[in-house]
CSV table of C-alpha atoms in Angstrom, one decimal:
chain,number,residue,atom,x,y,z
A,1,MET,CA,0.0,0.0,0.0
A,2,GLY,CA,1.4,3.3,-1.1
A,3,SER,CA,1.7,6.6,0.8
A,4,LYS,CA,-1.4,8.6,1.3
A,5,TYR,CA,0.5,11.3,-0.6
A,6,THR,CA,1.2,9.0,-3.6
A,7,LYS,CA,-0.4,10.5,-6.8
A,8,ARG,CA,-2.3,8.1,-8.9
A,9,TYR,CA,-2.4,8.8,-12.7
A,10,THR,CA,-4.8,7.2,-15.2
A,11,GLU,CA,-3.3,4.9,-17.9
A,12,GLU,CA,-4.7,7.5,-20.5
A,13,LEU,CA,-2.7,10.2,-19.0
A,14,LYS,CA,0.4,8.1,-19.0
A,15,ARG,CA,-0.1,7.2,-22.6
A,16,ASP,CA,-0.7,10.7,-23.7
A,17,THR,CA,2.3,12.0,-21.7
A,18,VAL,CA,4.7,9.4,-23.2
A,19,ALA,CA,3.2,10.4,-26.8
A,20,LEU,CA,4.0,14.0,-25.9
A,21,VAL,CA,7.6,13.3,-25.2
A,22,ASP,CA,7.9,11.4,-28.6
A,23,SER,CA,6.1,14.0,-30.7
A,24,SER,CA,7.4,17.2,-29.1
A,25,GLY,CA,11.1,16.4,-29.4
A,26,LYS,CA,11.5,17.6,-25.9
A,27,THR,CA,13.2,15.7,-23.2
A,28,VAL,CA,11.5,13.7,-20.5
A,29,THR,CA,12.7,16.1,-17.9
A,30,ALA,CA,11.3,19.2,-19.9
A,31,VAL,CA,7.9,17.5,-20.5
A,32,ALA,CA,7.6,16.5,-16.8
A,33,ARG,CA,8.5,19.9,-15.6
A,34,GLU,CA,5.9,21.6,-17.9
A,35,LEU,CA,3.2,19.2,-16.8
A,36,GLY,CA,4.2,19.1,-13.0
A,37,ILE,CA,5.0,15.5,-13.0
A,38,SER,CA,8.1,14.0,-11.4
A,39,SER,CA,10.6,13.4,-14.1
A,40,GLU,CA,11.5,10.0,-12.5
A,41,CYS,CA,7.8,9.1,-12.7
A,42,LEU,CA,7.6,10.1,-16.3
A,43,ARG,CA,10.9,8.4,-17.2
A,44,GLY,CA,9.5,5.1,-15.8
A,45,TRP,CA,6.3,5.4,-17.9
A,46,TYR,CA,8.5,6.1,-20.9
A,47,ARG,CA,10.7,3.1,-20.4
A,48,ARG,CA,7.8,0.8,-19.8
A,49,ALA,CA,6.0,2.1,-23.0
A,50,LYS,CA,9.1,1.6,-25.0
A,51,ALA,CA,9.5,-1.9,-23.7
A,52,ASP,CA,5.9,-2.8,-24.5
A,53,GLN,CA,6.6,-1.5,-28.0
A,54,GLY,CA,9.6,-3.8,-28.4
A,55,ALA,CA,12.1,-0.9,-28.3
A,56,GLY,CA,13.3,-1.3,-24.6
A,57,ALA,CA,16.6,-2.2,-23.3
A,58,PRO,CA,17.9,-5.7,-23.9
A,59,GLY,CA,16.3,-7.9,-21.2
A,60,GLU,CA,13.7,-5.3,-20.2
A,61,LEU,CA,10.3,-7.0,-19.4
A,62,THR,CA,7.1,-5.9,-21.0
A,63,SER,CA,4.2,-5.0,-18.9
A,64,ALA,CA,2.5,-8.3,-19.8
A,65,GLU,CA,5.7,-10.3,-18.8
A,66,ARG,CA,6.0,-8.3,-15.6
A,67,GLU,CA,2.4,-9.1,-14.8
A,68,GLU,CA,2.9,-12.8,-15.4
A,69,LEU,CA,6.1,-12.7,-13.2
A,70,ARG,CA,4.0,-11.2,-10.5
A,71,ARG,CA,1.2,-14.0,-10.8
A,72,CYS,CA,3.8,-16.6,-10.6
A,73,ALA,CA,5.4,-15.1,-7.6
A,74,GLU,CA,1.9,-14.9,-5.9
A,75,ARG,CA,1.1,-18.5,-6.7
A,76,THR,CA,4.5,-19.6,-5.3
A,77,ALA,CA,3.9,-17.7,-2.1
A,78,ASN,CA,0.5,-19.1,-1.8
A,79,SER,CA,1.7,-22.5,-2.4
A,80,SER,CA,4.4,-22.4,0.2
A,81,ARG,CA,2.0,-20.9,2.7
A,82,ARG,CA,-0.4,-23.9,2.3
A,83,SER,CA,2.5,-26.4,2.5
A,84,ARG,CA,3.6,-25.0,5.9
A,85,PHE,CA,0.3,-26.2,7.5
């Protein structure tokens, strides 16, 4: 659970903001500053979007792969909790 001060952004805003970085030719930092968003936050959105498009860094997981990994870890944790009883 996040901090009560953590901002939540919609997927639509994230997509539009990443598209703005691509179309404007401005840096992530410049766009973040203009929109009042943390540059680290926008940088994370940008990296994930690029990975999902197949343009990420070598070995970087897509959102679908990250979600599958999360589900596998959850199943493993549930399985080991059951086996302790």
